Amino acid sequence: MNPDMLWQPYLWQQVVWQQWQQRVQTNRVPHALLISGMPGTGKLALAKLIAAQQLCEQQRELPCQQCKSCLLFAAGSHPHLYDLSQALETHKLSVEVIREAIQFLTSTQVFSGPKIVILPEADTLSQASANALLKTLEEPLGQSLLILTTAELGRVLPTIRSRCQSIRLEATLTPALLTWLQTRFALTESQVKQRWFWSEGSPLRIDPDAIPDTMLSDFLSLGQGLQTCSPAALWALRSLTEKYNLNMLVLWWLRWIRLLTGPVVGVDAWPELHAVVLGGLPKALRAEVFTMVDSLQQLIHALMAGYQMNAALQFEALLYQWLMLNEVKVCV
Ligand SMILES: [Zn+2]
């Protein structure tokens, strides 16, 4: 059995699941679905659940887990399912990969029932890959269902987006979800709230296996260093590049600037962080902070464009720039 397979929607997916049920019951299942939501909202799990339900011989609200189809699905060997999430670890969504998926949809039927392709990270499709897919989206092949997922809806090519039915996943920390997360990840209420704040509302990203406590404390150290702007504290931060990639550290930095320039909600869930936030930006830096935001954003763009750079040196330069922005004003 596939241990990752979830046979029912997550708590925060239930409304969306009910809406999906209405589509199924009124025979309005589309040929293409686009599931979007932040990382940790269970997009792939929902895609698999929809696929399992569509393939199940029992045609109930939830897959029966007993029919031949469900058993094949659970074993990861259903001949009517083409799941690109496995291929994605080793390959990009190249034109060849997309063509193979389309060929799968056109190949001979083994069973009755639909053929399903799961295509995650739809935002990474190149123009050529998207073109290969467009024809299938425009002229669906028989009984087929394409389920695309993305954490970056804005980056999915409009030609793709406009041809898919959209499902948006979002979560709110209700008392029920709070209890669920405490049980699921063996965390206290305050730990859940702290991690919820950290993950910006992505329920599965609060998992201590995914985000260890050390990551939270490193994020806090960065904030403390930036807030106090003491040379010793800033210099101590250089070692962060040994543990995290530069892109992540720059995003953390930008988040700290947002936190320190407020207004921010939900910080009281994390007392140590709240204390740093209350300190605010050093006075001299307040007027100069946008210079820093520019530098950080330029670096992100360069990293996204694929520029190779020495992370340790770049990060050191940023720390130095932060220090200087503060010092210069102090001296004047
Ligand atoms: Zn079944």
Tab-separated table of C-alpha atoms and ligand atoms in Angstrom:
chain	number	residue	atom	x	y	z
A	1	MET	CA	0.000	0.000	0.000
A	2	ASN	CA	1.084	3.507	-0.681
A	3	PRO	CA	1.512	5.103	2.758
A	4	ASP	CA	1.269	8.599	1.278
A	5	MET	CA	-2.192	7.967	-0.100
A	6	LEU	CA	-4.897	9.781	1.759
A	7	TRP	CA	-8.353	8.400	1.188
A	8	GLN	CA	-10.247	11.437	2.361
A	9	PRO	CA	-9.800	15.195	2.053
A	10	TYR	CA	-7.912	17.131	4.715
A	11	LEU	CA	-9.987	19.085	7.177
A	12	TRP	CA	-9.421	22.397	5.352
A	13	GLN	CA	-10.285	20.831	2.004
A	14	GLN	CA	-13.762	19.747	2.939
A	15	VAL	CA	-15.665	22.677	1.459
A	16	VAL	CA	-13.763	22.304	-1.793
A	17	TRP	CA	-14.450	18.578	-1.715
A	18	GLN	CA	-18.182	19.164	-1.332
A	19	GLN	CA	-18.109	21.491	-4.335
A	20	TRP	CA	-16.281	18.819	-6.289
A	21	GLN	CA	-18.949	16.299	-5.280
A	22	GLN	CA	-21.642	18.537	-6.708
A	23	ARG	CA	-19.785	18.564	-10.013
A	24	VAL	CA	-19.471	14.790	-9.995
A	25	GLN	CA	-23.109	14.238	-9.118
A	26	THR	CA	-24.350	16.583	-11.808
A	27	ASN	CA	-21.996	15.163	-14.462
A	28	ARG	CA	-19.998	18.345	-14.704
A	29	VAL	CA	-16.543	16.827	-14.281
A	30	PRO	CA	-14.220	18.959	-16.426
A	31	HIS	CA	-11.424	17.682	-18.670
A	32	ALA	CA	-8.835	19.781	-16.909
A	33	LEU	CA	-8.496	20.937	-13.329
A	34	LEU	CA	-5.986	23.361	-11.882
A	35	ILE	CA	-5.504	23.029	-8.118
A	36	SER	CA	-3.656	25.980	-6.615
A	37	GLY	CA	-2.567	26.803	-3.088
A	38	MET	CA	0.511	27.527	-1.034
A	39	PRO	CA	3.011	24.746	-0.354
A	40	GLY	CA	1.633	22.598	2.444
A	41	THR	CA	-2.036	22.869	1.558
A	42	GLY	CA	-2.183	19.292	0.235
A	43	LYS	CA	-2.622	19.976	-3.485
A	44	LEU	CA	-1.104	16.714	-4.618
A	45	ALA	CA	-3.045	14.738	-2.011
A	46	LEU	CA	-6.269	16.272	-3.309
A	47	ALA	CA	-5.268	15.571	-6.915
A	48	LYS	CA	-4.684	11.916	-6.029
A	49	LEU	CA	-7.938	11.682	-4.117
A	50	ILE	CA	-9.878	13.072	-7.068
A	51	ALA	CA	-8.077	10.629	-9.367
A	52	ALA	CA	-8.765	7.664	-7.076
A	53	GLN	CA	-12.413	8.626	-6.773
A	54	GLN	CA	-12.842	8.987	-10.529
A	55	LEU	CA	-11.224	5.606	-11.107
A	56	CYS	CA	-13.025	3.728	-8.299
A	57	GLU	CA	-15.519	1.192	-9.623
A	58	GLN	CA	-17.998	2.020	-6.863
A	59	GLN	CA	-18.463	5.676	-7.824
A	60	ARG	CA	-19.083	6.816	-4.268
A	61	GLU	CA	-18.270	10.104	-2.600
A	62	LEU	CA	-14.952	8.650	-1.432
A	63	PRO	CA	-12.915	5.868	-3.079
A	64	CYS	CA	-14.041	2.507	-1.668
A	65	GLN	CA	-10.443	1.261	-1.107
A	66	GLN	CA	-11.575	-2.279	-1.926
A	67	CYS	CA	-12.342	-2.596	-5.605
A	68	LYS	CA	-9.686	-3.725	-8.070
A	69	SER	CA	-9.189	-0.162	-9.235
A	70	CYS	CA	-8.617	1.188	-5.719
A	71	LEU	CA	-6.176	-1.614	-4.941
A	72	LEU	CA	-4.191	-0.894	-8.102
A	73	PHE	CA	-4.276	2.771	-7.251
A	74	ALA	CA	-3.009	2.140	-3.737
A	75	ALA	CA	-0.186	0.006	-5.129
A	76	GLY	CA	0.764	2.862	-7.438
A	77	SER	CA	0.195	0.740	-10.529
A	78	HIS	CA	-3.179	1.782	-11.905
A	79	PRO	CA	-2.876	1.607	-15.711
A	80	HIS	CA	-5.225	4.578	-16.146
A	81	LEU	CA	-3.179	6.910	-13.973
A	82	TYR	CA	-0.121	8.778	-15.197
A	83	ASP	CA	1.363	10.582	-12.231
A	84	LEU	CA	4.087	13.037	-13.179
A	85	SER	CA	4.774	13.935	-9.558
A	86	GLN	CA	7.113	10.963	-9.386
A	87	ALA	CA	8.885	11.875	-12.605
A	88	LEU	CA	9.312	15.436	-11.446
A	89	GLU	CA	11.985	14.527	-8.925
A	90	THR	CA	14.355	13.487	-11.678
A	91	HIS	CA	13.049	15.267	-14.781
A	92	LYS	CA	11.726	18.645	-15.590
A	93	LEU	CA	8.393	18.934	-17.340
A	94	SER	CA	10.098	18.768	-20.717
A	95	VAL	CA	8.249	18.643	-24.023
A	96	GLU	CA	9.083	14.915	-24.218
A	97	VAL	CA	7.575	14.247	-20.795
A	98	ILE	CA	4.404	16.134	-21.759
A	99	ARG	CA	4.165	14.311	-25.101
A	100	GLU	CA	4.454	10.964	-23.324
A	101	ALA	CA	1.626	11.975	-21.024
A	102	ILE	CA	-0.558	12.941	-23.984
A	103	GLN	CA	0.317	9.697	-25.731
A	104	PHE	CA	-0.798	7.862	-22.609
A	105	LEU	CA	-4.193	9.558	-22.873
A	106	THR	CA	-4.559	8.438	-26.481
A	107	SER	CA	-3.343	4.855	-25.934
A	108	THR	CA	-5.691	1.860	-25.878
A	109	GLN	CA	-8.107	1.587	-22.979
A	110	VAL	CA	-7.288	-1.177	-20.495
A	111	PHE	CA	-10.316	-0.607	-18.316
A	112	SER	CA	-13.507	1.276	-18.827
A	113	GLY	CA	-13.488	4.642	-17.115
A	114	PRO	CA	-11.372	7.746	-17.496
A	115	LYS	CA	-7.641	8.147	-17.994
A	116	ILE	CA	-6.026	10.597	-15.660
A	117	VAL	CA	-2.787	12.574	-15.752
A	118	ILE	CA	-1.527	14.350	-12.639
A	119	LEU	CA	0.774	17.214	-13.533
A	120	PRO	CA	2.259	19.101	-10.564
A	121	GLU	CA	4.122	22.419	-10.615
A	122	ALA	CA	2.257	23.610	-13.681
A	123	ASP	CA	3.973	26.988	-13.254
A	124	THR	CA	7.261	25.408	-14.370
A	125	LEU	CA	5.916	24.410	-17.788
A	126	SER	CA	7.988	25.983	-20.529
A	127	GLN	CA	6.257	27.663	-23.466
A	128	ALA	CA	7.078	24.642	-25.637
A	129	SER	CA	5.724	22.173	-23.058
A	130	ALA	CA	2.625	24.300	-22.621
A	131	ASN	CA	2.092	24.346	-26.396
A	132	ALA	CA	2.308	20.569	-26.475
A	133	LEU	CA	-0.383	20.474	-23.819
A	134	LEU	CA	-2.680	23.111	-25.310
A	135	LYS	CA	-4.122	20.974	-28.049
A	136	THR	CA	-5.189	18.357	-25.511
A	137	LEU	CA	-6.751	21.062	-23.379
A	138	GLU	CA	-8.610	22.475	-26.359
A	139	GLU	CA	-9.778	19.163	-27.777
A	140	PRO	CA	-10.000	16.749	-24.855
A	141	LEU	CA	-9.309	13.135	-25.694
A	142	GLY	CA	-12.233	10.870	-24.892
A	143	GLN	CA	-12.797	10.320	-21.230
A	144	SER	CA	-9.714	12.016	-19.892
A	145	LEU	CA	-8.919	14.185	-16.916
A	146	LEU	CA	-5.827	16.334	-16.515
A	147	ILE	CA	-5.169	17.486	-12.970
A	148	LEU	CA	-2.594	20.255	-12.735
A	149	THR	CA	-1.336	21.730	-9.483
A	150	THR	CA	0.608	24.864	-8.677
A	151	ALA	CA	1.807	26.882	-5.717
A	152	GLU	CA	2.241	29.903	-7.994
A	153	LEU	CA	-0.998	30.486	-9.831
A	154	GLY	CA	0.205	33.829	-11.162
A	155	ARG	CA	3.042	32.124	-13.008
A	156	VAL	CA	0.918	29.563	-14.816
A	157	LEU	CA	0.670	30.586	-18.459
A	158	PRO	CA	-2.696	32.277	-19.092
A	159	THR	CA	-3.341	29.973	-22.073
A	160	ILE	CA	-3.215	26.995	-19.692
A	161	ARG	CA	-5.067	28.672	-16.845
A	162	SER	CA	-8.001	29.768	-18.960
A	163	ARG	CA	-8.647	26.210	-20.138
A	164	CYS	CA	-8.826	24.623	-16.684
A	165	GLN	CA	-11.461	24.585	-13.986
A	166	SER	CA	-9.857	26.141	-10.953
A	167	ILE	CA	-9.741	24.832	-7.378
A	168	ARG	CA	-8.115	27.109	-4.814
A	169	LEU	CA	-6.911	25.637	-1.508
A	170	GLU	CA	-6.678	27.859	1.546
A	171	ALA	CA	-6.710	27.162	5.255
A	172	THR	CA	-7.821	29.116	8.299
A	173	LEU	CA	-6.696	28.149	11.766
A	174	THR	CA	-10.086	27.266	13.218
A	175	PRO	CA	-10.310	25.623	16.679
A	176	ALA	CA	-10.972	22.307	14.909
A	177	LEU	CA	-7.873	22.640	12.750
A	178	LEU	CA	-5.802	23.693	15.753
A	179	THR	CA	-6.770	20.489	17.553
A	180	TRP	CA	-6.174	18.420	14.419
A	181	LEU	CA	-2.680	19.847	13.922
A	182	GLN	CA	-1.791	19.317	17.598
A	183	THR	CA	-2.723	15.661	17.332
A	184	ARG	CA	-1.261	15.074	13.900
A	185	PHE	CA	2.171	16.533	14.668
A	186	ALA	CA	2.262	15.969	18.459
A	187	LEU	CA	2.672	19.678	19.183
A	188	THR	CA	1.332	21.927	21.916
A	189	GLU	CA	-1.188	24.653	21.128
A	190	SER	CA	1.446	27.377	21.295
A	191	GLN	CA	3.839	25.377	19.102
A	192	VAL	CA	1.119	25.007	16.494
A	193	LYS	CA	0.353	28.741	16.609
A	194	GLN	CA	4.033	29.614	16.356
A	195	ARG	CA	4.556	27.308	13.396
A	196	TRP	CA	1.328	28.485	11.782
A	197	PHE	CA	2.651	32.013	11.855
A	198	TRP	CA	5.988	30.823	10.479
A	199	SER	CA	4.420	28.888	7.611
A	200	GLU	CA	2.032	31.747	6.781
A	201	GLY	CA	-0.983	29.493	6.972
A	202	SER	CA	0.216	26.272	5.325
A	203	PRO	CA	-1.070	23.454	7.524
A	204	LEU	CA	1.278	20.679	6.399
A	205	ARG	CA	4.310	22.910	6.565
A	206	ILE	CA	4.121	23.099	10.322
A	207	ASP	CA	5.363	19.502	10.408
A	208	PRO	CA	8.466	19.379	12.671
A	209	ASP	CA	10.001	16.869	10.248
A	210	ALA	CA	9.736	19.409	7.436
A	211	ILE	CA	10.648	22.428	9.524
A	212	PRO	CA	12.891	21.527	12.451
A	213	ASP	CA	13.070	23.721	15.547
A	214	THR	CA	16.572	24.796	14.539
A	215	MET	CA	15.176	26.471	11.443
A	216	LEU	CA	12.794	28.530	13.552
A	217	SER	CA	15.608	29.515	15.909
A	218	ASP	CA	17.895	30.414	12.972
A	219	PHE	CA	15.153	32.603	11.519
A	220	LEU	CA	14.836	34.264	14.924
A	221	SER	CA	18.627	34.803	15.142
A	222	LEU	CA	18.564	36.531	11.772
A	223	GLY	CA	15.835	38.856	13.022
A	224	GLN	CA	17.671	39.542	16.269
A	225	GLY	CA	20.853	40.348	14.367
A	226	LEU	CA	19.063	42.656	11.943
A	227	GLN	CA	17.136	44.349	14.716
A	228	THR	CA	20.061	45.059	17.043
A	229	CYS	CA	22.437	45.712	14.128
A	230	SER	CA	25.401	44.966	16.329
A	231	PRO	CA	28.498	43.965	14.319
A	232	ALA	CA	29.065	40.881	16.479
A	233	ALA	CA	25.492	39.612	16.067
A	234	LEU	CA	25.557	40.293	12.316
A	235	TRP	CA	28.912	38.621	11.837
A	236	ALA	CA	27.694	35.534	13.661
A	237	LEU	CA	24.994	35.194	11.003
A	238	ARG	CA	27.520	34.409	8.273
A	239	SER	CA	27.381	30.720	9.160
A	240	LEU	CA	23.724	30.582	8.044
A	241	THR	CA	24.905	30.099	4.455
A	242	GLU	CA	26.321	26.724	5.499
A	243	LYS	CA	22.817	25.526	6.321
A	244	TYR	CA	20.463	27.356	3.973
A	245	ASN	CA	20.550	28.439	0.368
A	246	LEU	CA	20.978	32.092	-0.415
A	247	ASN	CA	17.541	32.444	-1.965
A	248	MET	CA	15.888	31.274	1.241
A	249	LEU	CA	17.989	33.581	3.414
A	250	VAL	CA	17.169	36.575	1.259
A	251	LEU	CA	13.454	35.741	1.497
A	252	TRP	CA	13.816	35.462	5.262
A	253	TRP	CA	15.512	38.853	5.310
A	254	LEU	CA	12.712	40.467	3.310
A	255	ARG	CA	10.199	38.907	5.652
A	256	TRP	CA	12.057	40.346	8.620
A	257	ILE	CA	11.977	43.790	7.052
A	258	ARG	CA	8.199	43.449	6.704
A	259	LEU	CA	7.966	42.300	10.310
A	260	LEU	CA	10.136	45.124	11.609
A	261	THR	CA	8.328	47.794	9.639
A	262	GLY	CA	4.862	46.353	10.541
A	263	PRO	CA	1.922	46.261	10.942
A	264	VAL	CA	1.905	42.538	11.629
A	265	VAL	CA	-0.814	40.264	12.894
A	266	GLY	CA	-0.379	37.032	14.800
A	267	VAL	CA	3.160	37.659	16.095
A	268	ASP	CA	2.086	37.283	19.721
A	269	ALA	CA	1.851	33.534	19.087
A	270	TRP	CA	5.646	33.541	19.200
A	271	PRO	CA	6.839	35.534	22.251
A	272	GLU	CA	10.576	35.638	21.335
A	273	LEU	CA	9.769	36.870	17.851
A	274	HIS	CA	7.239	39.334	19.227
A	275	ALA	CA	9.984	40.839	21.408
A	276	VAL	CA	12.206	41.437	18.352
A	277	VAL	CA	9.310	42.881	16.360
A	278	LEU	CA	8.496	45.273	19.202
A	279	GLY	CA	12.067	46.553	19.006
A	280	GLY	CA	11.432	47.677	15.420
A	281	LEU	CA	14.116	48.747	12.985
A	282	PRO	CA	17.115	50.684	14.304
A	283	LYS	CA	16.274	54.367	13.895
A	284	ALA	CA	19.046	55.098	11.406
A	285	LEU	CA	17.975	52.197	9.215
A	286	ARG	CA	14.352	53.236	8.959
A	287	ALA	CA	15.085	55.845	6.316
A	288	GLU	CA	17.463	53.569	4.427
A	289	VAL	CA	15.572	50.311	4.473
A	290	PHE	CA	14.241	50.608	0.923
A	291	THR	CA	17.793	50.682	-0.428
A	292	MET	CA	18.219	47.320	1.239
A	293	VAL	CA	14.920	45.979	-0.091
A	294	ASP	CA	16.134	46.912	-3.592
A	295	SER	CA	19.422	45.061	-3.086
A	296	LEU	CA	17.648	41.984	-1.764
A	297	GLN	CA	15.122	41.952	-4.593
A	298	GLN	CA	17.813	42.386	-7.218
A	299	LEU	CA	19.622	39.423	-5.759
A	300	ILE	CA	16.462	37.310	-5.889
A	301	HIS	CA	15.995	38.221	-9.556
A	302	ALA	CA	19.602	37.332	-10.328
A	303	LEU	CA	19.228	33.984	-8.558
A	304	MET	CA	16.011	33.285	-10.433
A	305	ALA	CA	17.719	34.107	-13.703
A	306	GLY	CA	20.232	31.403	-12.874
A	307	TYR	CA	23.291	33.507	-12.044
A	308	GLN	CA	25.868	31.449	-10.232
A	309	MET	CA	27.300	33.220	-7.234
A	310	ASN	CA	29.228	32.586	-4.082
A	311	ALA	CA	26.515	32.448	-1.432
A	312	ALA	CA	28.820	33.077	1.516
A	313	LEU	CA	30.379	36.173	-0.079
A	314	GLN	CA	27.043	37.553	-1.239
A	315	PHE	CA	25.477	37.113	2.162
A	316	GLU	CA	28.474	38.696	3.845
A	317	ALA	CA	28.175	41.676	1.497
A	318	LEU	CA	24.511	42.064	2.446
A	319	LEU	CA	25.315	41.950	6.146
A	320	TYR	CA	27.989	44.566	5.599
A	321	GLN	CA	25.581	46.751	3.636
A	322	TRP	CA	23.030	46.542	6.453
A	323	LEU	CA	25.667	47.480	8.981
A	324	MET	CA	26.894	50.395	6.876
A	325	LEU	CA	23.402	51.744	6.234
A	326	ASN	CA	23.055	51.987	9.977
A	327	GLU	CA	26.584	53.214	10.761
A	328	VAL	CA	26.665	55.964	8.157
A	329	LYS	CA	23.596	57.586	9.616
A	330	VAL	CA	24.958	57.220	13.131
A	331	CYS	CA	28.183	58.979	12.142
A	332	VAL	CA	26.349	61.829	10.397
B	1	ZN	ZN	-12.898	1.507	-5.305
